[in-house]
Amino acid sequence: MLRGIIISVLLILCSVLLQAQAPLADSLLAYEYRYFKCSNDTLKQGILHQKINYYLKNGYTGEALFEEHKRLKYNLLLDAQQKKIFLWNATLVSYLNNQSEYSALYLEEYLKATADSSLNAELLKVLVYKYSDSVKVNRVIKKLSKTDGQFKDLECFAEVALYNRKHKNFYLISSLIVPGSGTAMNGRALKGLVSLALVGGSAYGVYQLVQYGLYINAVLWGSGVGLKFYSGNVKLTQKTFEEKEAQQKNKLANKCELKLKNLLTKYPLSLRGL
Amino acid sequence: MIKKINNYLIVFFYVAACHAQIDARFVKHLATNKLQAEHRAYLNSFTVPFDSLHYYKAKYYLQYFNDSLLLTNYTQSKNLCFNDQEFIASASKLILLQSKPIFQDAWFASMVNQENTKAKKYFEAIYMATTEPLAFNEKELVPELQKPFLSYKKVCGKKPVLGAALSTVVPGLGKWYAGKPKSALMAFVLNGSYALQTWESAGKLGIRHPLTIINASAFAIFYLSNVYGGYRAIVDLRKERKKQFIANAAGYYN
């Protein structure tokens, strides 16, 4: 009898403990149910804010969390501190979800609400505007470099934003005159050589056909295959030029991101209110 | 004694679960806000299955489209589902647009014994029109859908094998038959060019000359592609028109 009671008590305790570790979706559901049942709009935003914080405490920063941020009417948050925390986190979450327009919007709202000019806020500005507003970023970097000269490294973001490979027409004209030369100058020597061989071979073939008096063959091979190779060579030059441009831009961006990463290790930007 | 208590507890939990009610307004709230994880968790929190749970699950699988689970839950709550004409219309629309024929057949077969409602009649007609277009009378459709249906029916009357045979006789003719005159002209010119080249090189250089062999090979490849193209043109056109007709029909409902 006593043994039976002890076993039952242990079983109940186990089930209670298991219930206590509710999975993320169940807890989110509980928050959502409270939100749904609440009739006061202000309180509702408070509950949603708690739900957002629950996501963050569980280390989740994905799309669903970003969507929750969009649902929250932050102007209805009564607690000024809570609003500041929300806007800060919303900026970071939007940034992590590659939602640059939203991160800029939340950052502007955050700055309006707090007039924060701390190093972290300035660094967040760099993060948000790094590829979209080089003037603003440079201004911030100038300010930050007074504190730490290392921030000057971040000026490279402006270079990335404004980067454009020059003399595109030169490469194209070069390929028009000597097939494959533009492609080769873009760093694709083998492709350039193949282009030259194909166009040259086609031209020679057409010439030979004319020599043999095969005029129909000359016209049809020349206009069909020869022209295709020739125009293909120009298109290839354009493609390789754009590839090279993107490659160099990526290279620059990666270098910059690495510098930013180092700075973020030194001055970490973390989620607030957790 | 303990056994008795356990039995009471089991009966108690069973009765409690049986009396659990789905909060329809809350489910609507979850669906409107597209809170998929919460929506799923809420429906899964009911451990004992009952009709309305299957109905809400069917609606869930309709929103986050999964035709197999939608059908499973639909069959377990047919009457409830059928009372919701909006659900029937949306499910029929999505199944026609996105599901494989096997699911389409199962879906429409399950509706056979149900009451003839507006949505059922409308989508059953669309289904019949797409599965047996030649036997279907276009007058059963609303006037706005008759034109796209007739255009689909017309293609269904054409035979892919005939398209291939026509292309064998005259290159490009199969595509012309399929209703693609530009493509037909292109095929004709291309095949004609290679034939001309082969004829010229064979006449001047002889049939065993490498150039003649190259020309003849190129001609053979293009000719065979043209025959296959004549066949494919009709098959592809059928699919395209069917898709277009279903899209028009789905868009027209409401």
Coordinates of C-alpha atoms in Angstrom, one line a residue:
Chain A
M1 CA 0.0 0.0 0.0
L2 CA 2.7 2.5 1.1
R3 CA 4.9 1.5 -1.7
G4 CA 2.0 2.1 -4.2
I5 CA 1.5 5.6 -2.7
I6 CA 5.2 6.5 -3.0
I7 CA 5.3 5.3 -6.6
S8 CA 2.2 7.3 -7.5
V9 CA 3.7 10.5 -5.8
L10 CA 6.9 10.0 -7.7
L11 CA 5.1 9.5 -10.9
I12 CA 3.1 12.7 -10.3
L13 CA 6.3 14.6 -9.5
C14 CA 7.9 13.4 -12.7
S15 CA 5.0 14.4 -14.8
V16 CA 5.0 17.9 -13.1
L17 CA 8.7 18.2 -13.9
L18 CA 8.1 17.2 -17.5
Q19 CA 5.3 19.7 -17.8
A20 CA 7.5 22.4 -16.4
Q21 CA 9.9 22.0 -19.3
A22 CA 7.3 22.8 -21.9
P23 CA 8.6 23.0 -25.4
L24 CA 9.0 26.5 -27.0
A25 CA 5.9 26.2 -29.1
D26 CA 3.7 25.4 -26.0
S27 CA 5.1 28.4 -24.1
L28 CA 4.6 30.7 -27.1
L29 CA 1.1 29.3 -27.3
A30 CA 0.5 30.2 -23.6
Y31 CA 1.7 33.8 -24.3
E32 CA -0.5 34.1 -27.4
Y33 CA -3.5 32.8 -25.5
R34 CA -3.0 35.5 -22.8
Y35 CA -2.6 38.1 -25.6
F36 CA -5.8 36.9 -27.2
K37 CA -7.8 36.9 -24.0
C38 CA -6.6 40.4 -23.0
S39 CA -8.9 43.2 -23.9
N40 CA -6.6 46.1 -23.1
D41 CA -4.5 47.2 -26.0
T42 CA -1.6 48.4 -23.9
L43 CA -1.5 45.3 -21.8
K44 CA -1.6 43.3 -25.0
Q45 CA 1.6 44.9 -26.2
G46 CA 3.2 44.1 -22.8
I47 CA 2.3 40.4 -23.2
L48 CA 3.7 40.4 -26.8
H49 CA 6.9 42.0 -25.5
Q50 CA 7.2 39.2 -22.9
K51 CA 6.6 36.7 -25.7
I52 CA 9.4 38.3 -27.8
N53 CA 11.7 38.2 -24.8
Y54 CA 10.9 34.5 -24.3
Y55 CA 12.0 33.8 -27.9
L56 CA 15.2 35.7 -27.2
K57 CA 15.9 33.9 -24.0
N58 CA 15.7 30.7 -25.9
G59 CA 18.3 31.9 -28.3
Y60 CA 15.9 32.2 -31.2
T61 CA 16.3 35.2 -33.6
G62 CA 14.7 33.8 -36.8
E63 CA 11.9 35.0 -39.0
A64 CA 9.1 34.2 -36.7
L65 CA 10.6 36.5 -34.1
F66 CA 11.0 39.2 -36.6
E67 CA 7.3 38.8 -37.5
E68 CA 6.4 39.2 -33.8
H69 CA 8.3 42.5 -33.7
K70 CA 6.3 43.7 -36.6
R71 CA 3.1 42.9 -34.7
L72 CA 4.0 44.9 -31.7
K73 CA 2.7 48.4 -31.6
Y74 CA 5.6 50.0 -29.7
N75 CA 3.9 53.3 -29.3
L76 CA 1.5 51.7 -26.9
L77 CA 4.2 50.4 -24.6
L78 CA 3.8 52.5 -21.5
D79 CA 7.1 51.7 -19.8
A80 CA 9.7 53.9 -21.5
Q81 CA 12.5 51.5 -20.6
Q82 CA 10.5 48.6 -22.1
K83 CA 10.1 50.6 -25.3
K84 CA 13.8 51.4 -25.5
I85 CA 14.7 47.7 -25.0
F86 CA 12.2 46.7 -27.6
L87 CA 13.5 49.1 -30.2
W88 CA 17.1 48.2 -29.6
N89 CA 16.4 44.5 -29.9
A90 CA 14.1 45.0 -32.9
T91 CA 16.9 46.8 -34.7
L92 CA 19.3 43.9 -34.0
V93 CA 16.7 41.2 -34.9
S94 CA 15.8 42.9 -38.1
Y95 CA 19.5 43.2 -39.0
L96 CA 20.0 39.5 -38.3
N97 CA 17.1 38.7 -40.6
N98 CA 18.5 40.9 -43.4
Q99 CA 15.6 43.3 -43.1
S100 CA 17.6 46.4 -43.7
E101 CA 14.6 48.8 -44.1
Y102 CA 13.1 47.6 -40.8
S103 CA 16.4 47.8 -38.9
A104 CA 16.8 51.4 -40.2
L105 CA 13.3 52.2 -39.1
Y106 CA 13.6 50.7 -35.6
L107 CA 17.0 52.4 -35.2
E108 CA 15.6 55.8 -36.0
E109 CA 12.7 55.2 -33.6
Y110 CA 15.2 54.1 -30.9
L111 CA 17.4 57.2 -31.4
K112 CA 14.3 59.4 -31.3
A113 CA 13.2 57.8 -28.1
T114 CA 16.5 57.7 -26.3
A115 CA 18.9 60.2 -28.0
D116 CA 21.5 57.6 -27.3
S117 CA 24.9 58.7 -28.4
S118 CA 26.8 55.9 -26.7
L119 CA 29.5 54.0 -28.5
N120 CA 27.2 51.0 -28.8
A121 CA 24.5 53.0 -30.5
E122 CA 27.0 54.5 -32.9
L123 CA 28.3 51.1 -33.7
L124 CA 24.8 49.9 -34.4
K125 CA 24.4 52.8 -36.8
V126 CA 27.4 51.5 -38.7
L127 CA 25.9 48.0 -38.8
V128 CA 22.6 49.2 -40.1
Y129 CA 23.7 51.8 -42.6
K130 CA 27.0 50.2 -43.8
Y131 CA 25.9 49.5 -47.3
S132 CA 23.1 52.0 -47.7
D133 CA 24.3 55.4 -46.5
S134 CA 28.0 55.9 -46.8
V135 CA 27.9 59.6 -45.8
K136 CA 26.2 58.7 -42.5
V137 CA 28.6 55.8 -41.9
N138 CA 31.6 58.0 -42.5
R139 CA 30.3 60.6 -40.1
V140 CA 29.8 58.0 -37.4
I141 CA 33.2 56.5 -38.0
K142 CA 34.9 59.9 -37.7
K143 CA 33.2 60.3 -34.3
L144 CA 34.0 56.8 -33.2
S145 CA 37.7 57.0 -34.2
K146 CA 38.2 59.7 -31.6
T147 CA 37.6 57.0 -29.0
D148 CA 39.5 54.2 -30.7
G149 CA 41.6 54.6 -33.9
Q150 CA 40.6 51.1 -34.9
F151 CA 37.2 52.3 -36.0
K152 CA 38.9 54.1 -39.0
D153 CA 39.2 50.6 -40.5
L154 CA 35.5 50.7 -41.0
E155 CA 35.8 53.4 -43.7
C156 CA 36.2 50.5 -46.1
F157 CA 32.4 50.1 -46.1
A158 CA 32.0 53.3 -48.0
E159 CA 34.5 52.0 -50.6
V160 CA 32.4 48.8 -50.9
A161 CA 29.2 50.7 -51.3
L162 CA 30.7 52.9 -54.0
Y163 CA 32.8 50.3 -55.7
N164 CA 32.4 50.1 -59.5
R165 CA 34.9 48.4 -61.8
K166 CA 36.0 50.8 -64.5
H167 CA 36.6 50.6 -68.3
K168 CA 33.9 48.1 -69.1
N169 CA 33.7 49.3 -72.7
F170 CA 37.4 48.9 -73.1
Y171 CA 37.1 45.2 -72.5
L172 CA 34.1 44.8 -74.8
I173 CA 35.8 46.7 -77.7
S174 CA 38.9 44.7 -77.1
S175 CA 36.9 41.5 -77.5
L176 CA 35.3 42.9 -80.6
I177 CA 38.7 43.5 -82.2
V178 CA 40.6 40.4 -81.0
P179 CA 38.1 37.8 -79.9
G180 CA 38.7 36.5 -76.4
S181 CA 41.1 39.2 -75.4
G182 CA 38.7 41.0 -73.1
T183 CA 37.8 37.7 -71.4
A184 CA 41.5 36.9 -70.9
M185 CA 42.1 40.4 -69.4
N186 CA 39.3 39.7 -67.0
G187 CA 41.4 36.8 -65.6
R188 CA 39.9 34.0 -67.7
A189 CA 42.8 33.3 -70.0
L190 CA 41.7 29.8 -70.9
K191 CA 38.2 30.9 -71.8
G192 CA 39.7 33.7 -73.8
L193 CA 41.9 31.3 -75.7
V194 CA 38.9 29.0 -76.5
S195 CA 36.9 32.0 -77.7
L196 CA 39.8 33.0 -80.0
A197 CA 40.2 29.5 -81.3
L198 CA 36.4 29.1 -82.0
V199 CA 36.0 32.5 -83.7
G200 CA 39.3 32.2 -85.6
G201 CA 38.5 28.6 -86.6
S202 CA 35.1 29.6 -87.8
A203 CA 36.5 32.5 -89.9
Y204 CA 39.1 30.2 -91.4
G205 CA 36.5 27.5 -92.2
V206 CA 34.2 30.0 -93.9
Y207 CA 37.2 31.3 -95.9
Q208 CA 38.1 27.8 -97.0
L209 CA 34.5 27.1 -98.0
V210 CA 34.6 30.2 -100.2
Q211 CA 37.8 28.9 -101.7
Y212 CA 36.2 25.6 -102.6
G213 CA 33.2 27.5 -104.1
L214 CA 30.8 26.2 -101.5
Y215 CA 29.0 29.5 -101.2
I216 CA 25.8 28.2 -99.5
N217 CA 27.9 26.4 -96.9
A218 CA 30.0 29.6 -96.4
V219 CA 26.9 31.8 -95.9
L220 CA 25.1 29.4 -93.6
W221 CA 28.0 28.3 -91.5
G222 CA 29.2 31.9 -91.3
S223 CA 25.9 33.3 -90.3
G224 CA 24.8 30.4 -88.1
V225 CA 27.9 29.2 -86.3
G226 CA 30.4 31.9 -86.9
L227 CA 28.2 34.8 -85.8
K228 CA 27.1 32.9 -82.8
F229 CA 30.7 32.3 -81.7
Y230 CA 31.6 36.0 -82.3
S231 CA 28.6 37.4 -80.4
G232 CA 29.1 34.8 -77.7
N233 CA 32.6 35.9 -77.2
V234 CA 31.4 39.5 -76.5
K235 CA 28.7 38.2 -74.1
L236 CA 31.3 36.1 -72.4
T237 CA 33.5 39.2 -71.9
Q238 CA 30.6 41.1 -70.4
K239 CA 29.8 38.2 -68.1
T240 CA 33.4 37.7 -66.9
F241 CA 33.7 41.4 -66.3
E242 CA 30.6 41.4 -64.1
E243 CA 31.8 38.3 -62.3
K244 CA 35.2 39.9 -61.6
E245 CA 33.4 43.0 -60.4
A246 CA 31.2 41.0 -58.0
Q247 CA 34.2 39.0 -56.9
Q248 CA 36.3 42.1 -56.1
K249 CA 33.4 43.7 -54.3
N250 CA 32.9 40.6 -52.2
K251 CA 36.5 40.4 -51.4
L252 CA 36.4 44.0 -50.2
A253 CA 33.2 43.4 -48.3
N254 CA 34.6 40.3 -46.6
K255 CA 37.7 42.2 -45.5
C256 CA 35.5 44.9 -44.0
E257 CA 33.2 42.4 -42.3
L258 CA 36.2 40.8 -40.7
K259 CA 37.3 44.2 -39.4
L260 CA 33.8 44.8 -38.1
K261 CA 33.8 41.4 -36.5
N262 CA 37.0 42.2 -34.7
L263 CA 35.5 45.5 -33.4
L264 CA 32.4 43.7 -32.4
T265 CA 34.4 41.3 -30.3
K266 CA 36.0 44.3 -28.6
Y267 CA 32.8 46.3 -28.3
P268 CA 30.0 43.7 -28.3
L269 CA 26.4 44.6 -29.3
S270 CA 24.1 42.5 -27.3
L271 CA 20.4 42.0 -26.9
R272 CA 18.9 43.9 -24.0
G273 CA 16.5 43.1 -21.2
L274 CA 17.1 39.4 -21.0
Chain B
M1 CA -7.2 0.7 -3.6
I2 CA -4.4 2.3 -5.6
K3 CA -5.7 0.5 -8.7
K4 CA -9.1 2.0 -8.1
I5 CA -7.6 5.5 -7.7
N6 CA -5.6 5.0 -10.9
N7 CA -8.8 3.9 -12.7
Y8 CA -10.6 7.0 -11.4
L9 CA -7.8 9.2 -12.5
I10 CA -7.7 7.7 -16.0
V11 CA -11.5 8.1 -16.3
F12 CA -11.2 11.7 -15.0
F13 CA -8.5 12.7 -17.5
Y14 CA -10.4 11.0 -20.3
V15 CA -13.6 12.8 -19.5
A16 CA -11.8 16.1 -19.1
A17 CA -10.1 15.6 -22.5
C18 CA -13.4 14.6 -24.1
H19 CA -15.0 17.8 -22.9
A20 CA -12.2 20.0 -24.1
Q21 CA -13.6 22.6 -26.5
I22 CA -11.7 24.2 -29.3
D23 CA -11.8 28.0 -29.0
A24 CA -12.8 28.8 -32.6
R25 CA -12.1 32.5 -32.2
F26 CA -8.6 31.8 -30.9
V27 CA -7.9 29.4 -33.8
K28 CA -9.1 32.2 -36.2
H29 CA -6.8 34.6 -34.4
L30 CA -3.8 32.2 -34.9
A31 CA -4.7 31.6 -38.5
T32 CA -5.0 35.3 -39.3
N33 CA -1.7 36.2 -37.7
K34 CA 0.0 33.2 -39.4
L35 CA 1.3 31.9 -36.1
Q36 CA 2.1 28.5 -37.4
A37 CA 4.0 27.0 -34.5
E38 CA 1.4 28.2 -32.0
H39 CA -1.5 27.1 -34.2
R40 CA 0.0 23.6 -34.5
A41 CA 0.8 23.4 -30.8
Y42 CA -2.8 24.4 -29.9
L43 CA -4.3 21.7 -32.2
N44 CA -1.9 19.2 -30.9
S45 CA -2.7 20.0 -27.3
F46 CA -6.0 18.0 -27.7
T47 CA -5.0 14.5 -27.2
V48 CA -8.4 12.8 -27.8
P49 CA -9.5 13.1 -31.4
F50 CA -13.0 14.4 -32.1
D51 CA -14.7 15.7 -35.3
S52 CA -14.2 19.4 -34.8
L53 CA -10.5 18.8 -34.1
H54 CA -10.1 17.1 -37.4
Y55 CA -12.0 19.9 -39.1
Y56 CA -9.6 22.5 -37.6
K57 CA -6.6 20.4 -38.5
A58 CA -7.9 20.1 -42.0
K59 CA -8.2 23.9 -42.1
Y60 CA -4.6 24.2 -40.7
Y61 CA -3.3 21.9 -43.4
L62 CA -5.1 23.9 -46.0
Q63 CA -3.5 27.1 -44.8
Y64 CA 0.0 25.6 -44.6
F65 CA -0.8 23.4 -47.6
N66 CA -0.2 19.7 -47.1
D67 CA -2.6 17.8 -49.3
S68 CA -2.1 14.4 -47.8
L69 CA -2.8 15.5 -44.2
L70 CA -5.6 17.8 -45.4
L71 CA -7.3 14.8 -46.9
T72 CA -6.7 12.6 -43.9
N73 CA -8.3 15.1 -41.6
Y74 CA -11.0 16.0 -44.0
T75 CA -12.2 12.4 -44.3
Q76 CA -12.5 12.2 -40.5
S77 CA -14.7 15.3 -40.3
K78 CA -16.4 15.3 -43.7
N79 CA -19.8 16.7 -42.5
L80 CA -18.3 19.5 -40.6
C81 CA -15.9 20.4 -43.4
F82 CA -18.8 20.3 -45.9
N83 CA -20.8 22.8 -44.0
D84 CA -18.0 25.3 -44.5
Q85 CA -18.3 26.1 -48.1
E86 CA -15.4 28.6 -48.0
F87 CA -13.2 25.7 -46.9
I88 CA -14.5 23.4 -49.6
A89 CA -13.9 26.1 -52.3
S90 CA -10.4 27.0 -51.1
A91 CA -9.3 23.3 -50.7
S92 CA -10.7 22.4 -54.1
K93 CA -8.9 25.4 -55.6
L94 CA -5.5 24.5 -54.1
I95 CA -5.9 20.8 -54.8
L96 CA -6.6 21.5 -58.4
L97 CA -3.8 23.9 -58.7
Q98 CA -1.1 22.2 -56.7
S99 CA -1.8 18.5 -56.1
K100 CA -1.0 15.4 -58.0
P101 CA -3.9 13.7 -59.9
I102 CA -4.0 11.0 -57.3
F103 CA -5.0 13.5 -54.6
Q104 CA -7.4 15.3 -56.9
D105 CA -9.1 12.0 -57.6
A106 CA -9.4 11.2 -53.9
W107 CA -10.6 14.7 -53.0
F108 CA -13.4 14.8 -55.6
A109 CA -14.3 11.1 -55.0
S110 CA -14.9 12.0 -51.3
M111 CA -17.4 14.7 -52.3
V112 CA -19.6 12.4 -54.4
N113 CA -22.2 11.6 -51.8
Q114 CA -22.3 15.1 -50.3
E115 CA -25.0 17.7 -50.8
N116 CA -24.9 19.7 -54.0
T117 CA -23.7 23.1 -53.0
K118 CA -22.5 26.0 -55.1
A119 CA -18.8 25.3 -54.4
K120 CA -19.1 21.5 -54.9
K121 CA -20.9 21.9 -58.2
Y122 CA -18.5 24.6 -59.5
F123 CA -15.3 22.7 -58.7
E124 CA -16.6 19.3 -59.7
A125 CA -17.4 20.8 -63.1
I126 CA -13.8 22.2 -63.3
Y127 CA -12.4 18.8 -62.3
M128 CA -14.5 17.0 -64.8
A129 CA -13.6 19.5 -67.5
T130 CA -9.9 18.9 -66.8
T131 CA -10.0 15.1 -66.5
E132 CA -12.3 14.4 -69.5
P133 CA -12.2 17.6 -71.6
L134 CA -13.4 16.0 -74.8
A135 CA -16.5 14.5 -73.2
F136 CA -17.3 17.6 -71.3
N137 CA -19.9 20.1 -72.5
E138 CA -18.6 23.7 -72.1
K139 CA -22.1 24.9 -71.4
E140 CA -21.9 23.4 -68.0
L141 CA -19.4 26.1 -67.2
V142 CA -20.0 29.8 -66.5
P143 CA -19.7 31.9 -69.7
E144 CA -16.5 33.5 -68.6
L145 CA -14.7 30.1 -68.4
Q146 CA -16.0 28.7 -71.7
K147 CA -13.4 30.4 -73.9
P148 CA -10.3 29.2 -71.9
F149 CA -11.9 25.8 -71.7
L150 CA -12.6 25.6 -75.4
S151 CA -9.0 26.6 -76.0
Y152 CA -7.9 23.7 -73.8
K153 CA -10.4 21.3 -75.3
K154 CA -9.1 22.2 -78.8
V155 CA -5.5 21.2 -77.9
C156 CA -6.8 18.0 -76.2
G157 CA -8.3 17.0 -79.6
K158 CA -4.9 17.1 -81.2
K159 CA -2.7 14.0 -81.2
P160 CA 1.0 14.2 -80.3
V161 CA 1.8 11.3 -82.6
L162 CA 0.2 13.1 -85.5
G163 CA 2.3 16.1 -84.7
A164 CA 5.4 14.0 -84.8
A165 CA 4.3 12.4 -88.1
L166 CA 3.6 15.8 -89.7
S167 CA 7.1 17.0 -88.6
T168 CA 8.6 13.9 -90.2
V169 CA 6.9 14.7 -93.6
V170 CA 7.6 18.5 -93.5
P171 CA 9.9 19.8 -90.8
G172 CA 8.0 22.3 -88.6
L173 CA 4.6 21.1 -89.7
G174 CA 4.0 19.4 -86.3
K175 CA 4.6 22.7 -84.5
W176 CA 2.3 24.4 -87.0
Y177 CA -0.4 21.8 -86.1
A178 CA 0.2 22.5 -82.4
G179 CA -0.5 26.2 -83.1
K180 CA 3.0 27.5 -83.0
P181 CA 3.6 29.1 -86.4
K182 CA 6.8 31.1 -85.5
S183 CA 8.4 28.0 -84.0
A184 CA 7.3 26.0 -87.1
L185 CA 8.9 28.5 -89.5
M186 CA 12.1 28.4 -87.5
A187 CA 12.3 24.6 -87.6
F188 CA 11.6 24.6 -91.3
V189 CA 14.3 27.2 -92.1
L190 CA 16.9 25.5 -89.9
N191 CA 16.2 22.0 -91.4
G192 CA 16.1 23.5 -94.9
S193 CA 19.5 25.2 -94.3
Y194 CA 21.2 22.0 -93.2
A195 CA 19.6 20.1 -96.0
L196 CA 20.8 22.7 -98.5
Q197 CA 24.3 22.6 -97.1
T198 CA 24.5 18.8 -97.2
W199 CA 23.2 18.8 -100.8
E200 CA 25.8 21.4 -101.9
S201 CA 28.7 19.7 -100.2
A202 CA 27.7 16.3 -101.4
G203 CA 27.4 17.5 -104.9
K204 CA 30.7 19.4 -105.0
L205 CA 32.9 17.3 -102.7
G206 CA 31.3 13.9 -102.7
I207 CA 29.3 12.0 -100.2
R208 CA 32.4 10.7 -98.2
H209 CA 34.0 14.1 -97.7
P210 CA 34.2 15.0 -94.0
L211 CA 32.3 18.3 -94.6
T212 CA 29.4 16.4 -96.1
I213 CA 29.5 14.0 -93.2
I214 CA 29.4 16.9 -90.7
N215 CA 26.6 18.6 -92.6
A216 CA 24.6 15.4 -92.9
S217 CA 25.1 14.6 -89.1
A218 CA 24.0 18.2 -88.2
F219 CA 21.0 17.8 -90.5
A220 CA 20.1 14.4 -89.0
I221 CA 20.3 15.8 -85.4
F222 CA 18.1 18.8 -86.2
Y223 CA 15.6 16.7 -88.2
L224 CA 15.2 14.2 -85.4
S225 CA 14.8 17.0 -82.8
N226 CA 12.2 18.5 -85.1
V227 CA 10.2 15.2 -85.1
Y228 CA 10.4 15.0 -81.3
G229 CA 9.6 18.7 -81.0
G230 CA 6.4 18.2 -83.0
Y231 CA 5.3 15.6 -80.4
R232 CA 6.4 17.6 -77.4
A233 CA 4.7 20.8 -78.7
I234 CA 1.3 19.3 -78.3
V235 CA 2.0 17.6 -74.9
D236 CA 3.4 20.9 -73.5
L237 CA 0.6 22.9 -74.9
R238 CA -2.0 20.7 -73.3
K239 CA -0.3 21.1 -69.9
E240 CA 0.0 24.9 -70.4
R241 CA -3.7 25.3 -71.4
K242 CA -4.9 23.1 -68.6
K243 CA -2.9 25.1 -66.0
Q244 CA -4.3 28.3 -67.5
F245 CA -7.9 27.1 -67.4
I246 CA -7.6 25.9 -63.8
A247 CA -6.0 29.2 -62.8
N248 CA -8.8 31.1 -64.5
A249 CA -11.4 29.0 -62.9
A250 CA -9.9 29.3 -59.5
G251 CA -9.6 33.0 -59.8
Y252 CA -13.1 33.4 -61.1
Y253 CA -14.8 31.6 -58.2
N254 CA -16.4 34.2 -55.8

